[in-house]
Short mmCIF file of C-alpha atoms in Angstrom, two decimals:
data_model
loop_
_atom_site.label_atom_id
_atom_site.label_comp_id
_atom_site.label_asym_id
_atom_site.label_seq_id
_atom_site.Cartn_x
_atom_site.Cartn_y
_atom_site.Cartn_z
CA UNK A 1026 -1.95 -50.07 -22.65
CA UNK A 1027 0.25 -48.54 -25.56
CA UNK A 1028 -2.75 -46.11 -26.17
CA UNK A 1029 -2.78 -45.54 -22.60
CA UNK A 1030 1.28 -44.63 -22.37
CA UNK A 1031 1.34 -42.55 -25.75
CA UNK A 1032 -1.08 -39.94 -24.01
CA UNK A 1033 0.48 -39.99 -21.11
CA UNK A 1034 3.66 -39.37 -23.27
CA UNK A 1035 1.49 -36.46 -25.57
CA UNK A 1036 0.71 -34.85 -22.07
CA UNK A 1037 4.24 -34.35 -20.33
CA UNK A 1038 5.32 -33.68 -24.14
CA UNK A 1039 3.17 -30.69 -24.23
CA UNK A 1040 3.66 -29.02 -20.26
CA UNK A 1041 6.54 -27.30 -21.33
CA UNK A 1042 4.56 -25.34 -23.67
CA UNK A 1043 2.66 -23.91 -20.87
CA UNK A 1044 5.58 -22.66 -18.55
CA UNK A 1045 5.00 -19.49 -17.22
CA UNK A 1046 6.58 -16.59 -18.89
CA UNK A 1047 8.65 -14.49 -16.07
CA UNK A 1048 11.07 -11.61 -16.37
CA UNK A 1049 13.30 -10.32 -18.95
CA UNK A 1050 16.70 -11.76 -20.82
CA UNK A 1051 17.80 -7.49 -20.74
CA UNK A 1052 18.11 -6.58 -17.61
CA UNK A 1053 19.13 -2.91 -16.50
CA UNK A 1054 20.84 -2.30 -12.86
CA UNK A 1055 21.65 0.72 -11.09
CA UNK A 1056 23.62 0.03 -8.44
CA UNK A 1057 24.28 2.04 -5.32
CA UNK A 1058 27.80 1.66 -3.89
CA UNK A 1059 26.37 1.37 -0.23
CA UNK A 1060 24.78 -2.15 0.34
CA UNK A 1061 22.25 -0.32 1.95
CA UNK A 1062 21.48 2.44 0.18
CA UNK A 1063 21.70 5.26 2.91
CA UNK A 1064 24.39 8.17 2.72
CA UNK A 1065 24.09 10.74 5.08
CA UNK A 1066 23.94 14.80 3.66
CA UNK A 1067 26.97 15.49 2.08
CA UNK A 1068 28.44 12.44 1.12
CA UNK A 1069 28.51 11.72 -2.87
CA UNK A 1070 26.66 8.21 -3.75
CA UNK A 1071 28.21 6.36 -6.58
CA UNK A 1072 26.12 4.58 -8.85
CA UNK A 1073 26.93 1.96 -11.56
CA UNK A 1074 24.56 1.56 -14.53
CA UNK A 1075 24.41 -1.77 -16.54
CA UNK A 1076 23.10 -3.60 -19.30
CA UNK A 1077 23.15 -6.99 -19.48
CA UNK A 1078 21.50 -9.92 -22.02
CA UNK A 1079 21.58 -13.01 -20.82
CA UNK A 1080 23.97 -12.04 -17.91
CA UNK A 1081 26.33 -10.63 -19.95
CA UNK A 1082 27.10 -6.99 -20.68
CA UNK A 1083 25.41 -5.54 -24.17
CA UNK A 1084 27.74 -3.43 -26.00
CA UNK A 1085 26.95 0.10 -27.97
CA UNK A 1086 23.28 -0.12 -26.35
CA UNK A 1087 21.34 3.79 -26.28
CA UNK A 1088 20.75 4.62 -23.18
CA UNK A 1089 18.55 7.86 -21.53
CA UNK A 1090 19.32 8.65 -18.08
CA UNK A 1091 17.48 11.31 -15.76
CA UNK A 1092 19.21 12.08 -12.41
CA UNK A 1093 18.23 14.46 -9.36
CA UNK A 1094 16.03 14.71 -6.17
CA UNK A 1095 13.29 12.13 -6.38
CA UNK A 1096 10.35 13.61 -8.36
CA UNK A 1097 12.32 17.17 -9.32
CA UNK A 1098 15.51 15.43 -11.61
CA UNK A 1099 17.11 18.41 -13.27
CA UNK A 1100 19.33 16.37 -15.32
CA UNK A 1101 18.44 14.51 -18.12
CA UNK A 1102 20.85 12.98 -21.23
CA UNK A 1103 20.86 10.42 -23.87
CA UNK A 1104 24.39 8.55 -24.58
CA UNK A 1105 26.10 5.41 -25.90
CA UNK A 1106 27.06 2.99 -23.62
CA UNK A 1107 30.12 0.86 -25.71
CA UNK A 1108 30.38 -1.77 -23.05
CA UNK A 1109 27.21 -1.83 -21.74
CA UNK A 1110 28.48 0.35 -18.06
CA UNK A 1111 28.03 3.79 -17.10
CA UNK A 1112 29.37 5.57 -13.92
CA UNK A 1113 27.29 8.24 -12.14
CA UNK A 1114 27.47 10.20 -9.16
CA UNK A 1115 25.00 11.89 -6.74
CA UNK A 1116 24.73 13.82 -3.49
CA UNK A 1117 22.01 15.92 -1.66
CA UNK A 1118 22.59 18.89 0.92
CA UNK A 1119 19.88 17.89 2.90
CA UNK A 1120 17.93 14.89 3.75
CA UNK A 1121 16.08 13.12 0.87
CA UNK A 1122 16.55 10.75 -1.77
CA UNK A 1123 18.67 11.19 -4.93
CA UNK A 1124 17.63 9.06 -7.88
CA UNK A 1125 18.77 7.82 -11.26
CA UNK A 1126 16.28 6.35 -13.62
CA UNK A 1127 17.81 4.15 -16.96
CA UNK A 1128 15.88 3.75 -20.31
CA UNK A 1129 18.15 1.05 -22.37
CA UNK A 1130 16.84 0.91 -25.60
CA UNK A 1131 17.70 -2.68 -27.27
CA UNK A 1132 16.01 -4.20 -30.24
CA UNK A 1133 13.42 -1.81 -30.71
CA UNK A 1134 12.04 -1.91 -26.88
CA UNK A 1135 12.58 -0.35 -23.93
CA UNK A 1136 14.16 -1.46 -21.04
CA UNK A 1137 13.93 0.59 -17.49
CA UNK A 1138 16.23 0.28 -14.30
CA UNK A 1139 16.22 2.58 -11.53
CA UNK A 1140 17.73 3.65 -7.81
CA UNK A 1141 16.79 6.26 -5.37
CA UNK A 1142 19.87 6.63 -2.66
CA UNK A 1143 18.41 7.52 0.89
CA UNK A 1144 20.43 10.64 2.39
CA UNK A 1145 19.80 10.91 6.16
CA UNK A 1146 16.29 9.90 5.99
CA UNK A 1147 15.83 9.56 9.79
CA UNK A 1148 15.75 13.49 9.31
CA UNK A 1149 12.96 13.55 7.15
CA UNK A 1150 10.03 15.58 8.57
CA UNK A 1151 6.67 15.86 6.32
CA UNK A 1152 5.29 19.07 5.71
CA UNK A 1153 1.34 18.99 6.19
CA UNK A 1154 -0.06 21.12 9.38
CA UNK A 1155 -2.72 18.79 11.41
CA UNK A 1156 -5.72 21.37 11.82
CA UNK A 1157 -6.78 22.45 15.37
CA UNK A 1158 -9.76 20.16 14.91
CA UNK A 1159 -8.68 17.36 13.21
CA UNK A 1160 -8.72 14.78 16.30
CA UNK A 1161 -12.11 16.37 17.48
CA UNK A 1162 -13.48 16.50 13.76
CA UNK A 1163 -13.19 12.37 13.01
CA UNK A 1164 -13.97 11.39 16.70
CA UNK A 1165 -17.33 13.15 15.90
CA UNK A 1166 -17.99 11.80 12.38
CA UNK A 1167 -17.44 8.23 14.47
CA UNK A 1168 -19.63 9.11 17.26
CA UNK A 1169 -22.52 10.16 14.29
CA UNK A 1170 -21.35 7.35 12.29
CA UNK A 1171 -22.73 5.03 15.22
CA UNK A 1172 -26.24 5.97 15.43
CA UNK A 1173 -26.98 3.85 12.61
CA UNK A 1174 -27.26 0.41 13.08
CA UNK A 1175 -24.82 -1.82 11.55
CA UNK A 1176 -27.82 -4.28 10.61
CA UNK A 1177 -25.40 -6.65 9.12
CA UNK A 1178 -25.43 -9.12 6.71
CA UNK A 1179 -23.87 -12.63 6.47
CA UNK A 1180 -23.27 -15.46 3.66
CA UNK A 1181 -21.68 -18.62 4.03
CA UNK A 1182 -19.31 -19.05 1.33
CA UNK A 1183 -18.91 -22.86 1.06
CA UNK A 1184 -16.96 -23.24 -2.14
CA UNK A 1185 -14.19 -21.07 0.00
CA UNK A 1186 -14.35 -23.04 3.38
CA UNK A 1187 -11.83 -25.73 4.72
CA UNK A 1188 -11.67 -27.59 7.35
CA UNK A 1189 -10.76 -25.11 9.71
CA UNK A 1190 -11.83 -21.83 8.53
CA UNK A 1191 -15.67 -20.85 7.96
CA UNK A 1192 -15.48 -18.02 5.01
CA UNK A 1193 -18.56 -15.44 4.52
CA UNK A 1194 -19.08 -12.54 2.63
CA UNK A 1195 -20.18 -10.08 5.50
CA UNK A 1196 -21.64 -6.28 5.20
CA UNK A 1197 -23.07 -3.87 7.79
CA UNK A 1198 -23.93 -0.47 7.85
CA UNK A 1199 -21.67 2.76 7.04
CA UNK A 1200 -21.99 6.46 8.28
CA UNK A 1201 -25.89 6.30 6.64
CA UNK A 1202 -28.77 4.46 6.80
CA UNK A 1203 -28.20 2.02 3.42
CA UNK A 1204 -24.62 2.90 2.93
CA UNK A 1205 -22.96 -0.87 3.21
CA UNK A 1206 -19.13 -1.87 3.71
CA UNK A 1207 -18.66 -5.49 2.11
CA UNK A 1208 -15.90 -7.89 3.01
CA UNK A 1209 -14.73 -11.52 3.56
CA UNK A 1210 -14.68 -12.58 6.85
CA UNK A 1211 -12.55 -15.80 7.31
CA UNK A 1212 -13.47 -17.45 11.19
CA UNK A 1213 -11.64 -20.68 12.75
CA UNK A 1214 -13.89 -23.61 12.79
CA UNK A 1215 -12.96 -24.30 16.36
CA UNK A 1216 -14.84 -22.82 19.23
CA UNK A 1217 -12.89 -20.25 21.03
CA UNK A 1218 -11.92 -16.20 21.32
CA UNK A 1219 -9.48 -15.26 19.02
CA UNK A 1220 -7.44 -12.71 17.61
CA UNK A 1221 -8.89 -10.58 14.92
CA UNK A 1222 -6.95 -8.88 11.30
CA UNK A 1223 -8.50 -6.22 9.52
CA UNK A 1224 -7.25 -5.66 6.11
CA UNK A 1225 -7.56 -2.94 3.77
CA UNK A 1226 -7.61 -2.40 0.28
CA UNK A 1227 -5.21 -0.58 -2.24
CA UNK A 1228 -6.36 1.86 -4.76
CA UNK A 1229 -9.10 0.07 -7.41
CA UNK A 1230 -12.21 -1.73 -7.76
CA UNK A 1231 -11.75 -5.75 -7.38
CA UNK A 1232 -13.75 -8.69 -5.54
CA UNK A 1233 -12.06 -10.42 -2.63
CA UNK A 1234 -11.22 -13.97 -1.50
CA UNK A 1235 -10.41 -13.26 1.78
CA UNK A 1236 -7.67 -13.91 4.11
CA UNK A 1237 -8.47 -17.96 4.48
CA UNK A 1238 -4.73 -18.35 5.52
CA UNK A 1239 -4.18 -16.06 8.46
CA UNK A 1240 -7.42 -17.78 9.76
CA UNK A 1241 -6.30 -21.12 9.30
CA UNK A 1242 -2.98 -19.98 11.97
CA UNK A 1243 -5.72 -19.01 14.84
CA UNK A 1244 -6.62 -15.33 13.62
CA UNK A 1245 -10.36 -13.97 12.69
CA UNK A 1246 -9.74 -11.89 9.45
CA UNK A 1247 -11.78 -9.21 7.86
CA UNK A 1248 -10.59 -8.38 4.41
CA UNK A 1249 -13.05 -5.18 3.36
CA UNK A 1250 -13.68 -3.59 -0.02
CA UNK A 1251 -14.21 0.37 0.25
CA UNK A 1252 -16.82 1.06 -2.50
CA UNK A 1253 -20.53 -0.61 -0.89
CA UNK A 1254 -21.12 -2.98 -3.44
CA UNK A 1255 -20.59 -6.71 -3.31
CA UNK A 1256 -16.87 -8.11 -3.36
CA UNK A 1257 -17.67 -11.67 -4.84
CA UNK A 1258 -18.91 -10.56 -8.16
CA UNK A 1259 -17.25 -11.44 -11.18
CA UNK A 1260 -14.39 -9.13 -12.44
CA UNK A 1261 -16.16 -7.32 -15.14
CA UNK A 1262 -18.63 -5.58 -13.24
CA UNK A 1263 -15.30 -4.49 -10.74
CA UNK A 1264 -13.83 -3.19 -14.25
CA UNK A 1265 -16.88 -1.47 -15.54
CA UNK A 1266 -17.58 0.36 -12.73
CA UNK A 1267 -13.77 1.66 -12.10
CA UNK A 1268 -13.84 2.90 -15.48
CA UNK A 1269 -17.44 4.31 -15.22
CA UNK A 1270 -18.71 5.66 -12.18
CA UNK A 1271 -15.86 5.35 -10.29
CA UNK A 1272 -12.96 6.73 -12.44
CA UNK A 1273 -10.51 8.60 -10.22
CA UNK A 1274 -12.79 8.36 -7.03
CA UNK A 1275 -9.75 9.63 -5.18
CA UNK A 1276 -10.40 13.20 -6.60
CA UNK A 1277 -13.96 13.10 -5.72
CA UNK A 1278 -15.27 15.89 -2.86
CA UNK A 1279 -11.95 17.06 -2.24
CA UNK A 1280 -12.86 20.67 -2.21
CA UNK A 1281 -14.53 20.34 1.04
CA UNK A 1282 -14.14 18.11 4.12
CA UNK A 1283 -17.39 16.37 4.65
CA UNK A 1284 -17.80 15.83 0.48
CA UNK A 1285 -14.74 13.55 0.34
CA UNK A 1286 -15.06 10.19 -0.95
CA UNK A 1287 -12.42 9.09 1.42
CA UNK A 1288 -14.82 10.23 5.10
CA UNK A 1289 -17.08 7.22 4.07
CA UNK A 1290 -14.02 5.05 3.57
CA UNK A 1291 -11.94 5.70 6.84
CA UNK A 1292 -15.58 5.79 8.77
CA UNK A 1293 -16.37 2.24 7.17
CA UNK A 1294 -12.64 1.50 8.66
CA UNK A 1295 -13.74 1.56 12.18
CA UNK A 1296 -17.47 0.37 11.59
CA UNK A 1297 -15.47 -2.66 10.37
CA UNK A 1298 -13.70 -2.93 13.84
CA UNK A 1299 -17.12 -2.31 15.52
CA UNK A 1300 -18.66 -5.67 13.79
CA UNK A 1301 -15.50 -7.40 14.67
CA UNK A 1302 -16.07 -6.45 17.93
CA UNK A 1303 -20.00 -7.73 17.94
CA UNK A 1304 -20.36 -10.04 15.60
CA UNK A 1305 -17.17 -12.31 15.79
CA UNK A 1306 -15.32 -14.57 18.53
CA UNK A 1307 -12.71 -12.00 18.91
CA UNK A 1308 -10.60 -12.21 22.31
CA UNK A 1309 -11.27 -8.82 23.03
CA UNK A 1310 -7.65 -8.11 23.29
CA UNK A 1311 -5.12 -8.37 19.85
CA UNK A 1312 -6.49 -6.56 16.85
CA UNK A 1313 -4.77 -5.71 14.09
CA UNK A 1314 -4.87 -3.70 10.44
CA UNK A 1315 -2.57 -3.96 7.57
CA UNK A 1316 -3.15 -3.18 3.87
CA UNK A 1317 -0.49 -1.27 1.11
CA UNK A 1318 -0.56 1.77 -0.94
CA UNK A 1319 -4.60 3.11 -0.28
CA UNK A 1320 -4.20 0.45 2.72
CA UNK A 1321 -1.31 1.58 4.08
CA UNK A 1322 -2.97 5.48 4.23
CA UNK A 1323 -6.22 3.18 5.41
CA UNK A 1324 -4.24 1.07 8.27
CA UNK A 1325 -2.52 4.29 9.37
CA UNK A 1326 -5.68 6.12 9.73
CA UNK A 1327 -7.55 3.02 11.50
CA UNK A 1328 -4.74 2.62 14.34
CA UNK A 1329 -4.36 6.84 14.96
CA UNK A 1330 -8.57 6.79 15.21
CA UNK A 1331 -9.27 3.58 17.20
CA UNK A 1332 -7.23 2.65 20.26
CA UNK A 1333 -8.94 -0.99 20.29
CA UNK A 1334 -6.05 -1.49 17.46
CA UNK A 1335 -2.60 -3.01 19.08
CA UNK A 1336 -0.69 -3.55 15.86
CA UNK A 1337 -0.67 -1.80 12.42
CA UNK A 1338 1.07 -2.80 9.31
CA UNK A 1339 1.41 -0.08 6.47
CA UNK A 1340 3.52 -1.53 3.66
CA UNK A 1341 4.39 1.53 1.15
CA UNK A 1342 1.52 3.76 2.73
CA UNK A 1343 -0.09 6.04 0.10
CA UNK A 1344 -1.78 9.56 0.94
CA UNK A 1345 1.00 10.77 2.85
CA UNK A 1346 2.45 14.84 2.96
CA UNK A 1347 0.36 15.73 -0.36
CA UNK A 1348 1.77 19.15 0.61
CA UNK A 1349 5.14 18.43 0.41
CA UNK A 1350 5.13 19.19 -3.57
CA UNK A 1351 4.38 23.03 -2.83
CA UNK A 1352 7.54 23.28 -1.41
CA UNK A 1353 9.49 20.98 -3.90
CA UNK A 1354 9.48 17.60 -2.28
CA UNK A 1355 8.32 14.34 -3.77
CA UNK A 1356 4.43 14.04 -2.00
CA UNK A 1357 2.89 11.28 -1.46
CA UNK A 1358 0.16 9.27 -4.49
CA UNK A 1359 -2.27 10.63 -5.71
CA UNK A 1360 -0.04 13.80 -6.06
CA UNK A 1361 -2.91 16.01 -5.35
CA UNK A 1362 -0.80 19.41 -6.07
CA UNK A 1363 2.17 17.95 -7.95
CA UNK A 1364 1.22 19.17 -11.12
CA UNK A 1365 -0.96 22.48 -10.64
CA UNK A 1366 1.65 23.51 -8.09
CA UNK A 1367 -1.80 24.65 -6.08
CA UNK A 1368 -2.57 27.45 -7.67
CA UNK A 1369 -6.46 28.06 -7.39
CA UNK A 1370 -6.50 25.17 -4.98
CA UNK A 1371 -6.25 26.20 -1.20
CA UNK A 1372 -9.98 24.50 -0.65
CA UNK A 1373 -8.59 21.16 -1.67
CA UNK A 1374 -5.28 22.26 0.35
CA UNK A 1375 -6.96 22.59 3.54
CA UNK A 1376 -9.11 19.51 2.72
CA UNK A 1377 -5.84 17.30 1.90
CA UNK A 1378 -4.87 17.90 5.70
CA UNK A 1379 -8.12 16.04 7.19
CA UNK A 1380 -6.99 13.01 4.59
CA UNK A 1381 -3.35 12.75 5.36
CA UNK A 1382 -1.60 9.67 6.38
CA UNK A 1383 0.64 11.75 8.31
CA UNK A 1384 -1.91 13.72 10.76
CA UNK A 1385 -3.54 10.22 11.59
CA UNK A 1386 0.13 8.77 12.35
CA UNK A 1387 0.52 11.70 14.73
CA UNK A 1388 -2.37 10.34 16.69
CA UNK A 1389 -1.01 6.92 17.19
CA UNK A 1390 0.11 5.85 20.48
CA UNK A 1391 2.62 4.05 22.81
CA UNK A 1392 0.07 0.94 22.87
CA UNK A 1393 -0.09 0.31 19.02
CA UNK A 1394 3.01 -1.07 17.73
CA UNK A 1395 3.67 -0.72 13.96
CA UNK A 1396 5.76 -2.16 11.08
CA UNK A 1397 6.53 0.06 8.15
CA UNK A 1398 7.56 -1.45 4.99
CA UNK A 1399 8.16 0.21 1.06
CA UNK A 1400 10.70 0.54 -1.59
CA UNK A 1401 13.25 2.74 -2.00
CA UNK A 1402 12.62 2.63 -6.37
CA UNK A 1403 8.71 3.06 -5.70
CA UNK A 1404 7.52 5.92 -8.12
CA UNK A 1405 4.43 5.36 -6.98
CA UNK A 1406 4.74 6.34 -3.55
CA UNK A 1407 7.91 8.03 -2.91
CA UNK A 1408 10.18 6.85 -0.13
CA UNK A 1409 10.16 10.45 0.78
CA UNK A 1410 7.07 10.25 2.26
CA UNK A 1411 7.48 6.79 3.54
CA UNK A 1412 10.73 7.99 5.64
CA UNK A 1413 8.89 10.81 6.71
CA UNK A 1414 6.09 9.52 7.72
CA UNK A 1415 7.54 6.82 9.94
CA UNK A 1416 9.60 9.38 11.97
CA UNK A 1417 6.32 10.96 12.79
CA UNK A 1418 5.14 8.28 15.01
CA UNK A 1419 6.33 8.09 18.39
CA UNK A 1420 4.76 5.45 19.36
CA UNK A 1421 6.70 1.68 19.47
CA UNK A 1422 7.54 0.77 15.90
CA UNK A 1423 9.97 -0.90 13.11
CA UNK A 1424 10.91 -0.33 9.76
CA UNK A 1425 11.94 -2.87 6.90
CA UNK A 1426 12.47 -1.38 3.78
CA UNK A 1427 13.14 -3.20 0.45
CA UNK A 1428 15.22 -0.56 -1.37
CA UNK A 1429 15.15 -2.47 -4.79
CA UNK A 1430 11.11 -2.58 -5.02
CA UNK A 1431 9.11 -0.33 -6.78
CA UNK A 1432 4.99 -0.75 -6.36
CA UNK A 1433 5.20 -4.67 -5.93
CA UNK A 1434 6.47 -6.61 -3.11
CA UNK A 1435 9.41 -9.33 -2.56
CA UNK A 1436 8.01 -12.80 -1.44
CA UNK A 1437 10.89 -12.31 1.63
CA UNK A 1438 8.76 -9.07 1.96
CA UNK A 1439 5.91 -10.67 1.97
CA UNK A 1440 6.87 -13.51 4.30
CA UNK A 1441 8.35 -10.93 7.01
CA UNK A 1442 5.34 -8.83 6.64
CA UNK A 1443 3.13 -12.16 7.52
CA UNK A 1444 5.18 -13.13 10.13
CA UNK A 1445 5.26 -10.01 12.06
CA UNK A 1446 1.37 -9.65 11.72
CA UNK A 1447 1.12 -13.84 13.22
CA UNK A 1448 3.82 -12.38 16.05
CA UNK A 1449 2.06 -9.36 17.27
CA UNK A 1450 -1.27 -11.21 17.03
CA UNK A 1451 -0.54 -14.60 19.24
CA UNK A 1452 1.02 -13.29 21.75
#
């Protein structure tokens, strides 16, 4: 018994040693002096830089600050802070988003804190031209698309099941014979019609688990991977070939319409629906798709093609306005013509249009009802394009941003995100 209590003792003794390590003791905040964020054009935003350890403020600390219009700051200095605050200012003459990004410097590392301050942003209008065709161009890639046979596939995946949701790793038939989409499908044990979820994948290469818990609340889901190979291998192979074959797969065929790596992707989109459709217990009525960054572009581009979808989610939707940076406004990841400025590049231009998250937005309708979600700090995808891309859409729709996020999400993000998704779905 003694032997038995000292390891019990050595045991709880030792759990502290593997606490999680989270966050930062320096902190940097730059703070807005509107709770929400939003000025309209013309007022001056006032910002308040700090630098705390530990909570409190951390005197003489180096700081390097860039200011501006998000993506184009003009202003950039290095000072002293000697109690740890600094006091900026910022306006905009037309609609847009001004903002100031902090460097502290403290004990040999760096330290980064950042806000972008919405001005108007219900004005925002992208800048990419739909082509004549566009509508009439993926409509027929979907029609040809459907000739092949989706000829699917289907594994139970026991170690994954519970005791209400059957999991499989699915795959069917692309836009060619032998070109495969892969995915988890996640099914409620109980017999019945049900609602269906399809969700899309962010930028990468990564196996899935699937969407077990949406299931287990009355919902068929289809999570789907993008790149026709298997989504339960193990995470090397996922590595290996994102730094191999598929390194920067975004970039790939963008000189001409039908080449793009991305007509496979939104084709295998809709091919998903169509299994959905055939090969699952779905009511026939609520369908959904929701994915961020390369899913947002992917969920946008799902509901504007297929009118089967009722509710889309995009949370800080990549791919949109990759024009705007010709004419000086942050565009939209992966920044096509940020950097060249276009020069030599009016093939990819005119390709770009056929893959914007805007021109499939324009095609959603009064039946699809949408919930747009991003951050206001995200220098990933700019809230420019965000803003912009939600006032294209006419259609029924809500918007939630999370102005202190940057690429990542808030759990209350998350949880909202969720619920809306379960709300639209069990109606």
């Amino acid at each position: 018994m003694k032997r038995l209590l000292f390891l019990l003792l050595a045991v709880v003794t030792m759990l502290p040693i593997n606490a999680q390590i989270k966050g930062n003791n320096i902190v940097v905040t730059v703070e807005p002096d509107h709770e929400d964020w939003n000025y309209r054009v013309g007022e001056t935003a006032k910002f308040t830089v700090e630098v705390r350890r530990s909570g409190t403020l951390v005197s003489d600390v180096s700081i390097d600050y860039t200011t501006g219009p998000e993506m184009y700051q003009d202003t950039k200095k290095t000072v002293t802070l000697k109690d740890g605050t600094l006091k900026l200012t910022g306006k905009m003459a037309s609609p847009g988003f001004y903002r100031v990004d902090v460097t502290a410097h403290v004990g040999g590392k760096d330290y980064r804190g950042a806000c972008a301050a919405a001005f108007s942003p219900e004005k925002l209008q992208p800048t990419t031209v739909m082509p004549k065709d566009f509508s009439e161009y993926w409509q027929d890639a979907i029609q040809q698309a459907r000739h092949v046979d989706l000829n699917p596939t289907k594994r139970l995946l026991p170690e994954r099941c519970t005791k209400d949701v059957n999991v499989y790793e699915v795959s069917f038939q692309n836009m060619q014979w032998n070109w495969r989409t892969y995915g988890i499908l996640c099914v409620p044990v109980k017999e019945g019609k049900y609602p269906a979820l399809l969700r899309v994948p962010g930028a990468g290469v990564r196996p899935y688990e699937g969407d077990v818990y949406t299931a287990s609340q009355g919902v068929i889901t289809l999570e789907i991977g993008i790149h026709g190979i298997s989504v339960t291998m193990q995470q090397k192979v996922y590595d290996d070939v994102f730094n191999g074959a598929l390194m920067n797969y975004w970039n790939f065929g963008m000189d001409n319409r039908d080449d793009s790596y991305y007509k496979r992707v939104i084709i295998g989109c809709i091919r998903a629906l169509d299994y959905i459709e055939q090969y699952t217990p779905w009511n026939g009525k609520e369908l959904a798709v929701t994915g961020s960054s390369q899913g947002g572009f992917l969920s946008l581009a799902t509901a504007g093609l297929d009118k089967r979808i009722t509710a889309y989610a995009p949370v800080h939707a990549a791919m949109c306005d990759h024009t705007a940076s010709l004419k000086g406004v942050a565009c939209g990841w992966p920044h096509y013509f940020y950097w060249n400025k276009g020069k030599g590049q009016e093939q990819k231009i005119e390709t770009s249009r056929y893959y914007d998250g805007v021109n499939f937005a324009r095609l959603i309708n009064d039946n699809q009802k949408g919930w747009f979600s991003f951050g206001y700090c995200d220098d990933v995808v700019p809230p420019t394009t965000a803003w912009a891309t939600y006032n294209t859409v006419t259609g029924p729709k809500e918007i939630s941003p999370y102005q202190a996020t940057w690429h990542f999400w808030f759990q209350e993000q998350w949880d909202e995100w969720e619920s809306w998704l379960l709300r639209e779905l069990r109606k």
